[in-house]
Structures are given as structure tokens and as C-alpha cells.
Amino acid sequence: MSFFVENTAPIGDFKAVPAGLHLARCYRIIDLGTQRTEFDGQEKHQRKIMLGWELHGKDDEGEELVTERGDPLAIFKNYTLSWSEKANLRIDLQNWRNKPFTDAEMRRFDIQSILGAWCMLTVIPRPGKNGKMYSNVKGVAPVPSVIKSAGLPPAINPNQVFRIAEPDYELFETFGKGLKAMIEESPEWQALQGRKAVPTPVKAPSSGFDDMADDLPF
């Protein structure tokens, strides 16, 4: 299974996630297929995924982290589907579970095992290329035992997984225009629609853990 993610909407367009440390639950994984990226003048085509979290708690002013409709604020982060030592996906997942992956675990890891898992997110503001400020996930960490012992809040959003290979079109129609456009531009989506051949996908881990400690989030 292969997937992609990026930032939240720009600060100022609607209620943004405030900077700070927040209790969060992963509820969404979205496959965006192979995406074109450019860094230092070099063009790359990389398989991407999106992870999404719902936030719980209050900001520094004591206001609940909810939208005007009362839904929990959500934040997203894009990842290249890679297990290299410097890959953000591997770094964040290892920090999240507070334990490095072994080679055997990485061969057997199922990305869906993080659905419903709780964590602490460090959120920071960062300017985008368009000059607007965005809320970005800077770090992911496990939930402290003192918070766990006090009891975690109930989950709000249903767990959602979107795969291009087997698309849930009803879920797809709930995505914003920008997210839809990203998915539709991927060669995997276009191949599904019969418009072009799909490239050979990057090999991704595809199973679960059987021997992890019970206190690990996944």
C-alpha cells in the first residue's frame, strides 16, 4: 500500500491549528499516488501518502480545539513512502512509538496499524511559497503515561483509508478540490481511468506486527 500528505490550510483562510503541543489521534490515511516534486532544481517522482489527525484539548487561551461547527480541528502531513534512515515517515513513526524499527519489522509493517493511534503533535507555523502562513506538524511523540492514566477522550472522526488501487469514490467526493486534483494528476489514478500506463511502484512494507509490546501505539 502506498500513500501521501502535506500541510493544513493557510492561517487566515479558516480556523487554524495553533502552535504548541497537542493530543491527537490518527484517523486518516490517503494514497496520493506518485507525485512530482522539485528540490534544488532536481525533479523527482515519489510515491506519497497523507496522514491526518484530529486534535483534542484546549489552546493557550483555554479555547477548545474545535471548528465553528464543533468538530475537532484536524491537521495533515505529507510523507514520501520511504524507509530510508533520513525519511520523515520513518523518523516520525519511530518517535511516535518511542522505539526504532528493526529490519524485520520494517519488512512486515502495515501502515494501517497507525489508524486510531494516539500521539502528541508538535505544531509550528511556517510560511509557504505563496507567502501565507501554514500550521505544520514538526514532531510526533507518544502520549505520556500521566495523560493515558487520566483517560483518553472519545474518538470523533471515523477511521478512513483511501487507496487509489481500490478507490472509495464516496470518500473521494468529500475531499477538497486541491486534494482531488493531486490524486487525479497521479499516474496511478490516470491508469485506473485508462488514460496512461502506471509506473512500477516503489516497494512498500505490507503486513503487521505480532511481537510488539502492548504499550506501543502500533
mmCIF file of C-alpha atoms in Angstrom:
data_model
loop_
_atom_site.group_PDB
_atom_site.id
_atom_site.type_symbol
_atom_site.label_atom_id
_atom_site.label_comp_id
_atom_site.label_asym_id
_atom_site.label_seq_id
_atom_site.Cartn_x
_atom_site.Cartn_y
_atom_site.Cartn_z
ATOM 1 C CA MET A 1 0.000 0.000 0.000
ATOM 2 C CA SER A 2 1.366 3.441 -0.888
ATOM 3 C CA PHE A 3 0.275 6.944 0.250
ATOM 4 C CA PHE A 4 0.909 10.943 0.502
ATOM 5 C CA VAL A 5 0.444 14.139 2.843
ATOM 6 C CA GLU A 6 1.076 17.852 3.230
ATOM 7 C CA ASN A 7 0.115 20.855 5.363
ATOM 8 C CA THR A 8 -3.141 22.244 6.717
ATOM 9 C CA ALA A 9 -4.881 25.144 5.032
ATOM 10 C CA PRO A 10 -3.185 28.526 5.326
ATOM 11 C CA ILE A 11 -3.647 30.517 8.523
ATOM 12 C CA GLY A 12 -6.262 33.169 7.876
ATOM 13 C CA ASP A 13 -8.467 31.119 5.499
ATOM 14 C CA PHE A 14 -10.267 29.439 8.400
ATOM 15 C CA LYS A 15 -9.559 28.471 11.989
ATOM 16 C CA ALA A 16 -6.006 27.193 12.009
ATOM 17 C CA VAL A 17 -4.356 24.784 14.396
ATOM 18 C CA PRO A 18 -2.452 26.859 16.981
ATOM 19 C CA ALA A 19 1.244 26.301 17.561
ATOM 20 C CA GLY A 20 2.120 24.099 20.506
ATOM 21 C CA LEU A 21 1.930 20.527 21.763
ATOM 22 C CA HIS A 22 -1.405 18.817 21.170
ATOM 23 C CA LEU A 23 -3.031 15.488 21.979
ATOM 24 C CA ALA A 24 -4.061 13.904 18.685
ATOM 25 C CA ARG A 25 -5.487 10.726 17.155
ATOM 26 C CA CYS A 26 -4.670 9.473 13.665
ATOM 27 C CA TYR A 27 -7.892 8.937 11.737
ATOM 28 C CA ARG A 28 -6.996 9.275 8.060
ATOM 29 C CA ILE A 29 -4.526 7.789 5.554
ATOM 30 C CA ILE A 30 -4.774 8.874 1.931
ATOM 31 C CA ASP A 31 -2.938 7.488 -1.068
ATOM 32 C CA LEU A 32 -1.992 10.321 -3.427
ATOM 33 C CA GLY A 33 -0.007 8.126 -5.769
ATOM 34 C CA THR A 34 3.239 9.191 -7.390
ATOM 35 C CA GLN A 35 3.773 12.935 -7.158
ATOM 36 C CA ARG A 36 6.228 15.208 -8.933
ATOM 37 C CA THR A 37 8.499 17.144 -6.560
ATOM 38 C CA GLU A 38 11.328 19.555 -7.147
ATOM 39 C CA PHE A 39 14.211 20.298 -4.761
ATOM 40 C CA ASP A 40 17.367 22.244 -5.517
ATOM 41 C CA GLY A 41 16.439 22.261 -9.178
ATOM 42 C CA GLN A 42 16.098 18.481 -9.368
ATOM 43 C CA GLU A 43 12.806 16.905 -10.370
ATOM 44 C CA LYS A 44 11.711 13.680 -8.684
ATOM 45 C CA HIS A 45 8.677 11.434 -8.889
ATOM 46 C CA GLN A 46 7.949 9.858 -5.498
ATOM 47 C CA ARG A 47 5.130 7.810 -4.039
ATOM 48 C CA LYS A 48 3.361 9.829 -1.343
ATOM 49 C CA ILE A 49 0.869 9.364 1.467
ATOM 50 C CA MET A 50 -1.169 11.705 3.656
ATOM 51 C CA LEU A 51 -1.684 11.184 7.373
ATOM 52 C CA GLY A 52 -4.401 13.106 9.187
ATOM 53 C CA TRP A 53 -5.003 13.646 12.903
ATOM 54 C CA GLU A 54 -7.929 15.011 14.903
ATOM 55 C CA LEU A 55 -6.874 17.229 17.824
ATOM 56 C CA HIS A 56 -8.212 17.193 21.373
ATOM 57 C CA GLY A 57 -7.818 19.660 24.226
ATOM 58 C CA LYS A 58 -7.536 23.439 24.502
ATOM 59 C CA ASP A 59 -5.247 26.173 23.258
ATOM 60 C CA ASP A 60 -3.217 28.545 25.462
ATOM 61 C CA GLU A 61 -6.265 30.782 25.900
ATOM 62 C CA GLY A 62 -8.379 27.889 27.135
ATOM 63 C CA GLU A 63 -10.417 27.619 23.951
ATOM 64 C CA GLU A 64 -11.430 24.152 22.757
ATOM 65 C CA LEU A 65 -9.616 22.926 19.637
ATOM 66 C CA VAL A 66 -12.761 22.759 17.543
ATOM 67 C CA THR A 67 -14.183 24.368 14.421
ATOM 68 C CA GLU A 68 -17.144 26.733 14.432
ATOM 69 C CA ARG A 69 -19.350 23.683 13.881
ATOM 70 C CA GLY A 70 -17.876 21.997 16.958
ATOM 71 C CA ASP A 71 -15.844 19.405 15.058
ATOM 72 C CA PRO A 72 -12.278 18.740 16.266
ATOM 73 C CA LEU A 73 -9.580 20.651 14.413
ATOM 74 C CA ALA A 74 -7.596 18.432 12.065
ATOM 75 C CA ILE A 75 -4.068 18.639 10.727
ATOM 76 C CA PHE A 76 -2.268 16.714 7.997
ATOM 77 C CA LYS A 77 1.283 15.939 6.974
ATOM 78 C CA ASN A 78 2.731 14.681 3.696
ATOM 79 C CA TYR A 79 5.264 11.880 3.600
ATOM 80 C CA THR A 80 7.298 10.168 0.931
ATOM 81 C CA LEU A 81 6.700 6.443 1.263
ATOM 82 C CA SER A 82 10.268 5.550 2.200
ATOM 83 C CA TRP A 83 12.080 3.596 4.908
ATOM 84 C CA SER A 84 15.462 5.296 4.455
ATOM 85 C CA GLU A 85 17.131 6.376 7.702
ATOM 86 C CA LYS A 86 16.512 10.063 6.965
ATOM 87 C CA ALA A 87 12.952 9.630 5.705
ATOM 88 C CA ASN A 88 10.445 11.714 7.675
ATOM 89 C CA LEU A 89 7.983 8.817 7.726
ATOM 90 C CA ARG A 90 10.451 6.514 9.452
ATOM 91 C CA ILE A 91 11.649 9.241 11.846
ATOM 92 C CA ASP A 92 8.144 10.262 12.906
ATOM 93 C CA LEU A 93 6.877 6.699 13.311
ATOM 94 C CA GLN A 94 9.898 5.718 15.411
ATOM 95 C CA ASN A 95 9.497 8.800 17.604
ATOM 96 C CA TRP A 96 5.768 8.095 17.872
ATOM 97 C CA ARG A 97 6.242 4.558 19.150
ATOM 98 C CA ASN A 98 9.386 5.561 21.080
ATOM 99 C CA LYS A 99 11.292 2.629 19.676
ATOM 100 C CA PRO A 100 13.331 2.125 16.479
ATOM 101 C CA PHE A 101 12.178 -0.301 13.824
ATOM 102 C CA THR A 102 14.157 -3.454 13.249
ATOM 103 C CA ASP A 103 14.789 -4.650 9.704
ATOM 104 C CA ALA A 104 12.316 -7.484 10.238
ATOM 105 C CA GLU A 105 9.595 -5.106 11.480
ATOM 106 C CA MET A 106 10.017 -2.792 8.525
ATOM 107 C CA ARG A 107 9.587 -5.711 6.132
ATOM 108 C CA ARG A 108 6.285 -6.545 7.825
ATOM 109 C CA PHE A 109 4.887 -3.120 8.748
ATOM 110 C CA ASP A 110 1.309 -2.258 7.791
ATOM 111 C CA ILE A 111 0.763 1.499 7.608
ATOM 112 C CA GLN A 112 -2.902 0.987 8.522
ATOM 113 C CA SER A 113 -1.829 -0.088 12.014
ATOM 114 C CA ILE A 114 -1.441 3.590 12.959
ATOM 115 C CA LEU A 115 -5.156 4.289 12.413
ATOM 116 C CA GLY A 116 -6.766 5.141 15.741
ATOM 117 C CA ALA A 117 -3.391 5.508 17.479
ATOM 118 C CA TRP A 118 -2.939 8.455 19.849
ATOM 119 C CA CYS A 119 0.107 10.708 19.992
ATOM 120 C CA MET A 120 1.376 14.170 20.883
ATOM 121 C CA LEU A 121 1.929 16.515 17.937
ATOM 122 C CA THR A 122 4.248 19.499 17.969
ATOM 123 C CA VAL A 123 2.727 22.119 15.658
ATOM 124 C CA ILE A 124 4.602 25.176 14.381
ATOM 125 C CA PRO A 125 3.715 27.998 11.960
ATOM 126 C CA ARG A 126 5.702 28.157 8.741
ATOM 127 C CA PRO A 127 5.427 30.424 5.679
ATOM 128 C CA GLY A 128 4.519 28.772 2.393
ATOM 129 C CA LYS A 129 5.798 29.645 -1.074
ATOM 130 C CA ASN A 130 2.672 31.752 -1.594
ATOM 131 C CA GLY A 131 3.598 33.982 1.352
ATOM 132 C CA LYS A 132 0.830 32.663 3.612
ATOM 133 C CA MET A 133 1.416 31.056 6.996
ATOM 134 C CA TYR A 134 0.655 27.363 7.467
ATOM 135 C CA SER A 135 0.341 25.151 10.535
ATOM 136 C CA ASN A 136 2.824 22.298 10.220
ATOM 137 C CA VAL A 137 3.426 19.099 12.143
ATOM 138 C CA LYS A 138 7.026 19.414 13.318
ATOM 139 C CA GLY A 139 7.218 16.353 15.545
ATOM 140 C CA VAL A 140 5.303 13.293 16.736
ATOM 141 C CA ALA A 141 5.728 11.705 20.174
ATOM 142 C CA PRO A 142 3.976 9.079 22.308
ATOM 143 C CA VAL A 143 1.275 10.100 24.781
ATOM 144 C CA PRO A 144 2.717 10.475 28.320
ATOM 145 C CA SER A 145 1.556 7.879 30.818
ATOM 146 C CA VAL A 146 0.045 10.572 33.068
ATOM 147 C CA ILE A 147 -2.363 11.524 30.258
ATOM 148 C CA LYS A 148 -3.156 7.890 29.485
ATOM 149 C CA SER A 149 -3.890 7.155 33.144
ATOM 150 C CA ALA A 150 -6.296 10.107 33.298
ATOM 151 C CA GLY A 151 -8.185 8.617 30.351
ATOM 152 C CA LEU A 152 -8.141 9.489 26.686
ATOM 153 C CA PRO A 153 -11.125 11.322 25.181
ATOM 154 C CA PRO A 154 -13.543 9.517 22.873
ATOM 155 C CA ALA A 155 -12.692 9.355 19.178
ATOM 156 C CA ILE A 156 -14.745 11.683 16.966
ATOM 157 C CA ASN A 157 -13.922 11.029 13.304
ATOM 158 C CA PRO A 158 -14.287 7.572 11.762
ATOM 159 C CA ASN A 159 -11.048 5.939 10.654
ATOM 160 C CA GLN A 160 -10.615 6.452 6.912
ATOM 161 C CA VAL A 161 -8.284 4.910 4.354
ATOM 162 C CA PHE A 162 -8.269 5.881 0.694
ATOM 163 C CA ARG A 163 -6.394 3.663 -1.787
ATOM 164 C CA ILE A 164 -6.075 4.523 -5.438
ATOM 165 C CA ALA A 165 -5.939 0.823 -6.358
ATOM 166 C CA GLU A 166 -9.384 0.299 -4.784
ATOM 167 C CA PRO A 167 -10.866 3.811 -4.559
ATOM 168 C CA ASP A 168 -13.744 4.625 -2.257
ATOM 169 C CA TYR A 169 -15.481 7.124 -4.542
ATOM 170 C CA GLU A 170 -17.898 8.227 -1.828
ATOM 171 C CA LEU A 171 -14.943 9.173 0.396
ATOM 172 C CA PHE A 172 -13.175 10.770 -2.585
ATOM 173 C CA GLU A 173 -16.119 13.129 -3.122
ATOM 174 C CA THR A 174 -15.658 14.503 0.417
ATOM 175 C CA PHE A 175 -12.119 15.717 -0.399
ATOM 176 C CA GLY A 176 -11.398 19.338 -1.258
ATOM 177 C CA LYS A 177 -10.633 20.424 -4.828
ATOM 178 C CA GLY A 178 -6.897 20.648 -4.212
ATOM 179 C CA LEU A 179 -6.665 17.147 -2.768
ATOM 180 C CA LYS A 180 -8.771 15.702 -5.575
ATOM 181 C CA ALA A 181 -6.554 17.408 -8.146
ATOM 182 C CA MET A 182 -3.401 15.919 -6.587
ATOM 183 C CA ILE A 183 -4.831 12.423 -6.718
ATOM 184 C CA GLU A 184 -6.177 12.856 -10.242
ATOM 185 C CA GLU A 185 -2.785 14.007 -11.524
ATOM 186 C CA SER A 186 -1.027 10.870 -10.300
ATOM 187 C CA PRO A 187 -0.175 8.248 -12.949
ATOM 188 C CA GLU A 188 -1.796 5.575 -10.765
ATOM 189 C CA TRP A 189 -5.161 7.368 -10.873
ATOM 190 C CA GLN A 190 -4.863 8.060 -14.580
ATOM 191 C CA ALA A 191 -4.050 4.415 -15.236
ATOM 192 C CA LEU A 192 -7.147 3.460 -13.242
ATOM 193 C CA GLN A 193 -9.178 5.719 -15.501
ATOM 194 C CA GLY A 194 -7.491 4.168 -18.563
ATOM 195 C CA ARG A 195 -5.603 7.309 -19.555
ATOM 196 C CA LYS A 196 -1.975 6.186 -19.256
ATOM 197 C CA ALA A 197 0.275 3.378 -18.058
ATOM 198 C CA VAL A 198 1.225 3.288 -14.391
ATOM 199 C CA PRO A 199 4.940 3.257 -13.442
ATOM 200 C CA THR A 200 6.448 0.449 -11.425
ATOM 201 C CA PRO A 201 5.508 1.262 -7.807
ATOM 202 C CA VAL A 202 8.043 1.653 -5.026
ATOM 203 C CA LYS A 203 8.111 -1.474 -2.916
ATOM 204 C CA ALA A 204 6.306 -0.793 0.351
ATOM 205 C CA PRO A 205 6.029 -2.778 3.580
ATOM 206 C CA SER A 206 2.753 -4.688 3.822
ATOM 207 C CA SER A 207 1.818 -6.563 6.966
ATOM 208 C CA GLY A 208 1.544 -6.089 10.712
ATOM 209 C CA PHE A 209 3.476 -6.623 13.918
ATOM 210 C CA ASP A 210 2.849 -9.688 16.070
ATOM 211 C CA ASP A 211 5.601 -9.230 18.644
ATOM 212 C CA MET A 212 5.347 -5.597 19.746
ATOM 213 C CA ALA A 213 4.908 -4.583 23.391
ATOM 214 C CA ASP A 214 1.321 -3.828 24.421
ATOM 215 C CA ASP A 215 2.162 -0.233 25.389
ATOM 216 C CA LEU A 216 3.365 0.661 21.890
ATOM 217 C CA PRO A 217 0.752 2.601 19.872
ATOM 218 C CA PHE A 218 1.259 0.372 16.797
#
